[in-house]
PDB file of C-alpha atoms in Angstrom:
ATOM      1  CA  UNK A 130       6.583 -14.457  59.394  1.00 55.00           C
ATOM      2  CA  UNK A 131       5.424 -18.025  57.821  1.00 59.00           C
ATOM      3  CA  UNK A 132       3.182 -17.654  54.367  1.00 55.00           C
ATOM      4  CA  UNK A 133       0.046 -19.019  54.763  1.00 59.00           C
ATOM      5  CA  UNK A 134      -1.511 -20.088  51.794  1.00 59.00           C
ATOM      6  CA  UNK A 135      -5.248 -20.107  53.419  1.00 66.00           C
ATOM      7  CA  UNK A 136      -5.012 -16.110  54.206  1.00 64.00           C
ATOM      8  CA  UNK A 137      -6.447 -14.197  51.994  1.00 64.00           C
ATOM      9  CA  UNK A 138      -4.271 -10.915  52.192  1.00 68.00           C
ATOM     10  CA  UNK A 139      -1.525 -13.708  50.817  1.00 61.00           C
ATOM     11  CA  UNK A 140      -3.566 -14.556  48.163  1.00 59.00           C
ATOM     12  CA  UNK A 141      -4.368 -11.049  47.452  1.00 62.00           C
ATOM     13  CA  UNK A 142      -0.359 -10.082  46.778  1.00 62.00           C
ATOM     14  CA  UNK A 143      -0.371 -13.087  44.882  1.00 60.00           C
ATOM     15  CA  UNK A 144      -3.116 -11.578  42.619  1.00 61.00           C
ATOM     16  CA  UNK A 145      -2.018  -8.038  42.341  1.00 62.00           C
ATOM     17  CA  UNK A 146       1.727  -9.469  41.654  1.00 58.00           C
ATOM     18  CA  UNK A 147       0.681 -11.252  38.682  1.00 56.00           C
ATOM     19  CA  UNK A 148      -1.381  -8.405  38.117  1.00 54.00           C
ATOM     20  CA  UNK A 149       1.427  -5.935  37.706  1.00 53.00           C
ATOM     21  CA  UNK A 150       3.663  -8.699  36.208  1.00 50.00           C
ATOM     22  CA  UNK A 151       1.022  -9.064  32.948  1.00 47.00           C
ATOM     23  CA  UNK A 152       0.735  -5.413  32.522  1.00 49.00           C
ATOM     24  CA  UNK A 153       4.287  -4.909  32.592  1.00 49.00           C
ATOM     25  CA  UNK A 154       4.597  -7.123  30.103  1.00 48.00           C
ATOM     26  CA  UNK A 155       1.660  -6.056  28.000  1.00 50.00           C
ATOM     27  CA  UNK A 156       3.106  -2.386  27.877  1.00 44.00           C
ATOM     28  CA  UNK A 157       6.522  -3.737  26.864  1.00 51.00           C
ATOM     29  CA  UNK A 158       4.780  -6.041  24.133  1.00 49.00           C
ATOM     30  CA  UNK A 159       3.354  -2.797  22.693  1.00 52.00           C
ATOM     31  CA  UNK A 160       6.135  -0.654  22.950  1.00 48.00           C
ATOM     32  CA  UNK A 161       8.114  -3.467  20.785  1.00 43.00           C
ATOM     33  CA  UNK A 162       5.210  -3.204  18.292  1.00 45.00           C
ATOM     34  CA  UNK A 163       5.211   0.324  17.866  1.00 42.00           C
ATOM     35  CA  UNK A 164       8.936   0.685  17.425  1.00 41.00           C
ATOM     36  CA  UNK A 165       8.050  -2.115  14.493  1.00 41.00           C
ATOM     37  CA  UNK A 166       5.599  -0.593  13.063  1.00 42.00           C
ATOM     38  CA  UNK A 167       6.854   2.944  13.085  1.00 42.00           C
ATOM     39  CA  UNK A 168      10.086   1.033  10.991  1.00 42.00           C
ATOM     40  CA  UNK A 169       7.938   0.139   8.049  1.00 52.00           C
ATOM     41  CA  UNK A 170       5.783   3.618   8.153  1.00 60.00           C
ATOM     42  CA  UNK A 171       6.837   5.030   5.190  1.00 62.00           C
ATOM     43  CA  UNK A 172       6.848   1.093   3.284  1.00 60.00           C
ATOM     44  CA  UNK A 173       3.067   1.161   4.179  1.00 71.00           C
ATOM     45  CA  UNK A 174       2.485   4.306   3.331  1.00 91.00           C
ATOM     46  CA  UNK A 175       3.914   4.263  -0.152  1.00 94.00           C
ATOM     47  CA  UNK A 176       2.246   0.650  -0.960  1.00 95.00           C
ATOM     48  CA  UNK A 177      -0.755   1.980   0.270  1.00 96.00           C
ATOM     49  CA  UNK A 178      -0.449   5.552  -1.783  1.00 96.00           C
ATOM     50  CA  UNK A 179       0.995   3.186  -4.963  1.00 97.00           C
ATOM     51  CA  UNK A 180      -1.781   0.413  -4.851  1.00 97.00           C
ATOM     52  CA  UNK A 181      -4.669   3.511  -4.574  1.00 97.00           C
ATOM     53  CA  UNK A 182      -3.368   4.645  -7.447  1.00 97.00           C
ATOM     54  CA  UNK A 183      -2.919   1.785  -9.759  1.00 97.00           C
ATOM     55  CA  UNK A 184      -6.533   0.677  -8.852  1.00 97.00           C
ATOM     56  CA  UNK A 185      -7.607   3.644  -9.985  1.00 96.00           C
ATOM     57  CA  UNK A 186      -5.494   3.936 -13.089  1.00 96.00           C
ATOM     58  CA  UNK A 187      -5.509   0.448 -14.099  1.00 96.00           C
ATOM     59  CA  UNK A 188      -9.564   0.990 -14.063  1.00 94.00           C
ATOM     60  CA  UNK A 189      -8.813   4.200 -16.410  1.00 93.00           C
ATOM     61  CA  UNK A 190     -10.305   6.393 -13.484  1.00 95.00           C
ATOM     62  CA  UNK A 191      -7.475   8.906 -14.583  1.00 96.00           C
ATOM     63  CA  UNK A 192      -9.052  11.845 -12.291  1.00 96.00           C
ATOM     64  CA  UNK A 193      -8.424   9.767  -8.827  1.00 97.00           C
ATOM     65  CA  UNK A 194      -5.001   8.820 -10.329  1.00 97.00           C
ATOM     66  CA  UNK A 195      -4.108  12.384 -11.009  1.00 97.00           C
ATOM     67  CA  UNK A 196      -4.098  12.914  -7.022  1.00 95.00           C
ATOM     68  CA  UNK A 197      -1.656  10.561  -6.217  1.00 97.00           C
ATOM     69  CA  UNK A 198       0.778  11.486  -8.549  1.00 96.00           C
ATOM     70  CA  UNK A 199       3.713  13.694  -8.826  1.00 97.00           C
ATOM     71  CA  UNK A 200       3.459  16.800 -11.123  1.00 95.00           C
ATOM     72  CA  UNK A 201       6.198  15.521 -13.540  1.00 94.00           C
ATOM     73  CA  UNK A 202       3.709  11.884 -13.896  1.00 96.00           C
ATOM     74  CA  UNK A 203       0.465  14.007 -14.009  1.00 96.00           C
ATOM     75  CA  UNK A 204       1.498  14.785 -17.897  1.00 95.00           C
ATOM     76  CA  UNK A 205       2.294  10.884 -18.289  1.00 94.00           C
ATOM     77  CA  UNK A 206      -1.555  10.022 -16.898  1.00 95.00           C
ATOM     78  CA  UNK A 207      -2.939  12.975 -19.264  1.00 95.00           C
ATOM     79  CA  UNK A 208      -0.997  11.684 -22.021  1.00 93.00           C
ATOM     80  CA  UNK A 209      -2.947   7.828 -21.647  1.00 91.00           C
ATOM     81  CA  UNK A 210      -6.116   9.407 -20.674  1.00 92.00           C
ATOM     82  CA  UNK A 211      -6.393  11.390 -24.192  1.00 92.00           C
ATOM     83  CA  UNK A 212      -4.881   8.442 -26.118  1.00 89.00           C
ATOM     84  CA  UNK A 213      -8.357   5.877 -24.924  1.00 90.00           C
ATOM     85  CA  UNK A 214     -10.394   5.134 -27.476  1.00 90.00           C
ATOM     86  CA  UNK A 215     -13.928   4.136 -27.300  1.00 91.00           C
ATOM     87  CA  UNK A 216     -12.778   0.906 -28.794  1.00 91.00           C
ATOM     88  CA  UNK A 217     -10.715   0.355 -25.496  1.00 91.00           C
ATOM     89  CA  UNK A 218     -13.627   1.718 -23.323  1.00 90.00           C
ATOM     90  CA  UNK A 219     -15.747  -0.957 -25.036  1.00 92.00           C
ATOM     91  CA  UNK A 220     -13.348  -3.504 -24.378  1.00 91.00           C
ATOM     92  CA  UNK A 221     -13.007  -2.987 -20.589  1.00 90.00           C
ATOM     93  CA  UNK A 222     -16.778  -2.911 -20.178  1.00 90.00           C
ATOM     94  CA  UNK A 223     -17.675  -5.857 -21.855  1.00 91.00           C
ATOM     95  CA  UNK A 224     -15.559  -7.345 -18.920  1.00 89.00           C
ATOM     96  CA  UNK A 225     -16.893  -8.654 -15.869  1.00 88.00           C
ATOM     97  CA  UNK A 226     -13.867  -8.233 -13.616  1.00 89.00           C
ATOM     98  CA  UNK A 227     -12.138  -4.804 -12.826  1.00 92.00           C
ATOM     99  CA  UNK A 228      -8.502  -4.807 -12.960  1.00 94.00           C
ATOM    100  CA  UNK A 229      -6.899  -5.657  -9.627  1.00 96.00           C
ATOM    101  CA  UNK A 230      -3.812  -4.965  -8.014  1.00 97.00           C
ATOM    102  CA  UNK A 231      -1.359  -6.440  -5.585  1.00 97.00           C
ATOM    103  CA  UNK A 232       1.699  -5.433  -4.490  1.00 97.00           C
ATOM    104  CA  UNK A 233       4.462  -8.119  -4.765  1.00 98.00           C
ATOM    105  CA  UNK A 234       7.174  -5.877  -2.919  1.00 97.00           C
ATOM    106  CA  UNK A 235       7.947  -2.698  -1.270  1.00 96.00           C
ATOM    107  CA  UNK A 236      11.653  -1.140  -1.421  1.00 95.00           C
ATOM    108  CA  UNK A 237      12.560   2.043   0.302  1.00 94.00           C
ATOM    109  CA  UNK A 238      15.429   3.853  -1.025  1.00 93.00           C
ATOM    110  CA  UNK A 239      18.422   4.752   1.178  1.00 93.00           C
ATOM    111  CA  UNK A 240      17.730   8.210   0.985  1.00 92.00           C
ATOM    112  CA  UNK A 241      14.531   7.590   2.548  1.00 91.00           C
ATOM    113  CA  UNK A 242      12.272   9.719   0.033  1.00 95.00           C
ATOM    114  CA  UNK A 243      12.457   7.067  -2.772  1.00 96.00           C
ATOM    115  CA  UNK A 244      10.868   3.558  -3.088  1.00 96.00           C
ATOM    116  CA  UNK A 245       9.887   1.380  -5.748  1.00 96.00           C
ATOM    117  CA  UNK A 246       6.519  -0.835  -5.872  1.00 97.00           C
ATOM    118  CA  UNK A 247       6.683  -3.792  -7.194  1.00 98.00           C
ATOM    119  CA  UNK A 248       2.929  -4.941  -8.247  1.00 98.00           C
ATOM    120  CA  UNK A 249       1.186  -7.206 -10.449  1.00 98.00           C
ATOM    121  CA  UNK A 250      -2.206  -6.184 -12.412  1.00 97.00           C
ATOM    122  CA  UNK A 251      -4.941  -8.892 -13.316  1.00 97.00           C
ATOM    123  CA  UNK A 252      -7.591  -8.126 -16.228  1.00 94.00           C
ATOM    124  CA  UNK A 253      -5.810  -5.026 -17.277  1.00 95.00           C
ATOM    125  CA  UNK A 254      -6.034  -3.218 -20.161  1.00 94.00           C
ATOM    126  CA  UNK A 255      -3.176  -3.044 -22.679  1.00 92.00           C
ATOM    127  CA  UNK A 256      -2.257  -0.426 -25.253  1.00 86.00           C
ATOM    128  CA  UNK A 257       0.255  -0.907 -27.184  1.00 73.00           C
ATOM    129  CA  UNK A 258       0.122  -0.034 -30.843  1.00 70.00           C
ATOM    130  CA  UNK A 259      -0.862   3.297 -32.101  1.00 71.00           C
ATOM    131  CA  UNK A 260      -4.227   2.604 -34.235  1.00 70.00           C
ATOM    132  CA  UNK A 261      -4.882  -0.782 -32.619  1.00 77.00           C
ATOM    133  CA  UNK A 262      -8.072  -1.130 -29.606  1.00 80.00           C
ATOM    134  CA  UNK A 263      -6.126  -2.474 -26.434  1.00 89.00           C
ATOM    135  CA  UNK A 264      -7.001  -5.724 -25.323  1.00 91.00           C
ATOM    136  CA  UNK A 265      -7.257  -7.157 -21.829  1.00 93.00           C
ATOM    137  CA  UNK A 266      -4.326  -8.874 -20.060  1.00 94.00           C
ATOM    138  CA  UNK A 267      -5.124 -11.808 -17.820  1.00 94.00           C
ATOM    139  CA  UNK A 268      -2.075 -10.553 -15.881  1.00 96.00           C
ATOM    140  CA  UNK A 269       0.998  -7.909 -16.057  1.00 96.00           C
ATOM    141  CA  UNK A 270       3.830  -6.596 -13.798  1.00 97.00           C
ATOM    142  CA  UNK A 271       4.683  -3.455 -13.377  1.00 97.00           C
ATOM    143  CA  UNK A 272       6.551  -1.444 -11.177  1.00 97.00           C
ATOM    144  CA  UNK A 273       5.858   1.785  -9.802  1.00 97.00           C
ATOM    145  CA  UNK A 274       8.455   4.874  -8.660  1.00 97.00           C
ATOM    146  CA  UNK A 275       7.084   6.220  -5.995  1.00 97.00           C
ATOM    147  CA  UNK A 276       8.891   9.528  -4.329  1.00 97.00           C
ATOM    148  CA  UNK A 277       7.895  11.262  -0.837  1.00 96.00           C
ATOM    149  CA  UNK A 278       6.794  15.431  -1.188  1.00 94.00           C
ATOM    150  CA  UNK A 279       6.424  16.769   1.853  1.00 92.00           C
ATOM    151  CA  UNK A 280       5.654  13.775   3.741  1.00 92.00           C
ATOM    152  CA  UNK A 281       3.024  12.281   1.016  1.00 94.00           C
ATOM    153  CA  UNK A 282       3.770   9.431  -1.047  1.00 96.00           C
ATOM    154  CA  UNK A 283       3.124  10.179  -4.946  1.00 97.00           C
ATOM    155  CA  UNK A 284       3.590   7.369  -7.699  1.00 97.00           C
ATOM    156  CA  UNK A 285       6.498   9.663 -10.113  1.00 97.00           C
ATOM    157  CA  UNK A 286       7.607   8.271 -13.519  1.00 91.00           C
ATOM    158  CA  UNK A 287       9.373   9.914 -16.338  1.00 89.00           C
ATOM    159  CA  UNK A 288       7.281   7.857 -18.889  1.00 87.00           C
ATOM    160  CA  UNK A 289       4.001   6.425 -19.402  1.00 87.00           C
ATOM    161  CA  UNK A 290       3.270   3.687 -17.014  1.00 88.00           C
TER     162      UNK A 290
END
């Protein structure tokens, strides 16, 4: 049987071919994405976990940070929280811009429960010297240990941050 361009039924395979041929393609497209993406889960998930809590450290809001932290850093966070002065409380608000984070890398661990964030801090607060009001930073780096506890991400240090 000759194709005829002019009859419609033709026209109408034509259609639904292309039809199926995008959709096949679409479903592959997104089953390639989500393989991707399920990769670099646990990367986003401890940037994300890491940068909510060095927003809310960094901005001495040492409650939030207390949440996101492993029980072994929560005495490191306590430890900072009770050694703020009013001095250093004056000094952050007589600023006009909140300290702000961004994370500068991500590195998971081999062992798949580990990673370190790599961050840098803008308008940040610095103590450093027993008896001295801290003073504010136009920008630091720091770099955060995070560790996975049944299946959350938790910032964990051995010292104060």
């Amino acid at each position: 049987q000759k194709y005829d361009s002019h009859n419609p039924k033709n026209k109408m395979n034509i259609i639904k071919s292309r039809k199926t041929t995008a959709y096949i393609f679409a479903c592959m497209g997104l089953f390639v994405s989500l393989l991707l993406s399920c990769s670099d889960k646990d990367a986003n998930t401890a940037e994300e976990r890491a940068l909510a809590f060095a927003q809310n450290y960094f901005n001495l809001r040492y409650k939030q940070s207390l949440t996101l932290c492993t029980e072994n850093a929560k005495k490191w966070i306590v430890f900072r929280a009770t050694n703020i002065t009013q001095e250093d409380v004056d000094v952050i608000n007589a600023q006009t811009d909140t300290a702000e984070c961004e994370i500068d890398d991500v590195e998971l661990n081999d062992d798949e429960t580990t990673a370190d964030v790599k961050m840098t801090i803008k308008n940040v607060l610095v103590c450093d010297s027993i008896g001295k009001h801290g003073s504010i930073k136009e920008k630091i780096k720091k770099t955060l240990k995070m560790k996975k506890v049944s299946g959350n991400w938790y910032v964990d240090t051995e010292c104060p941050i």
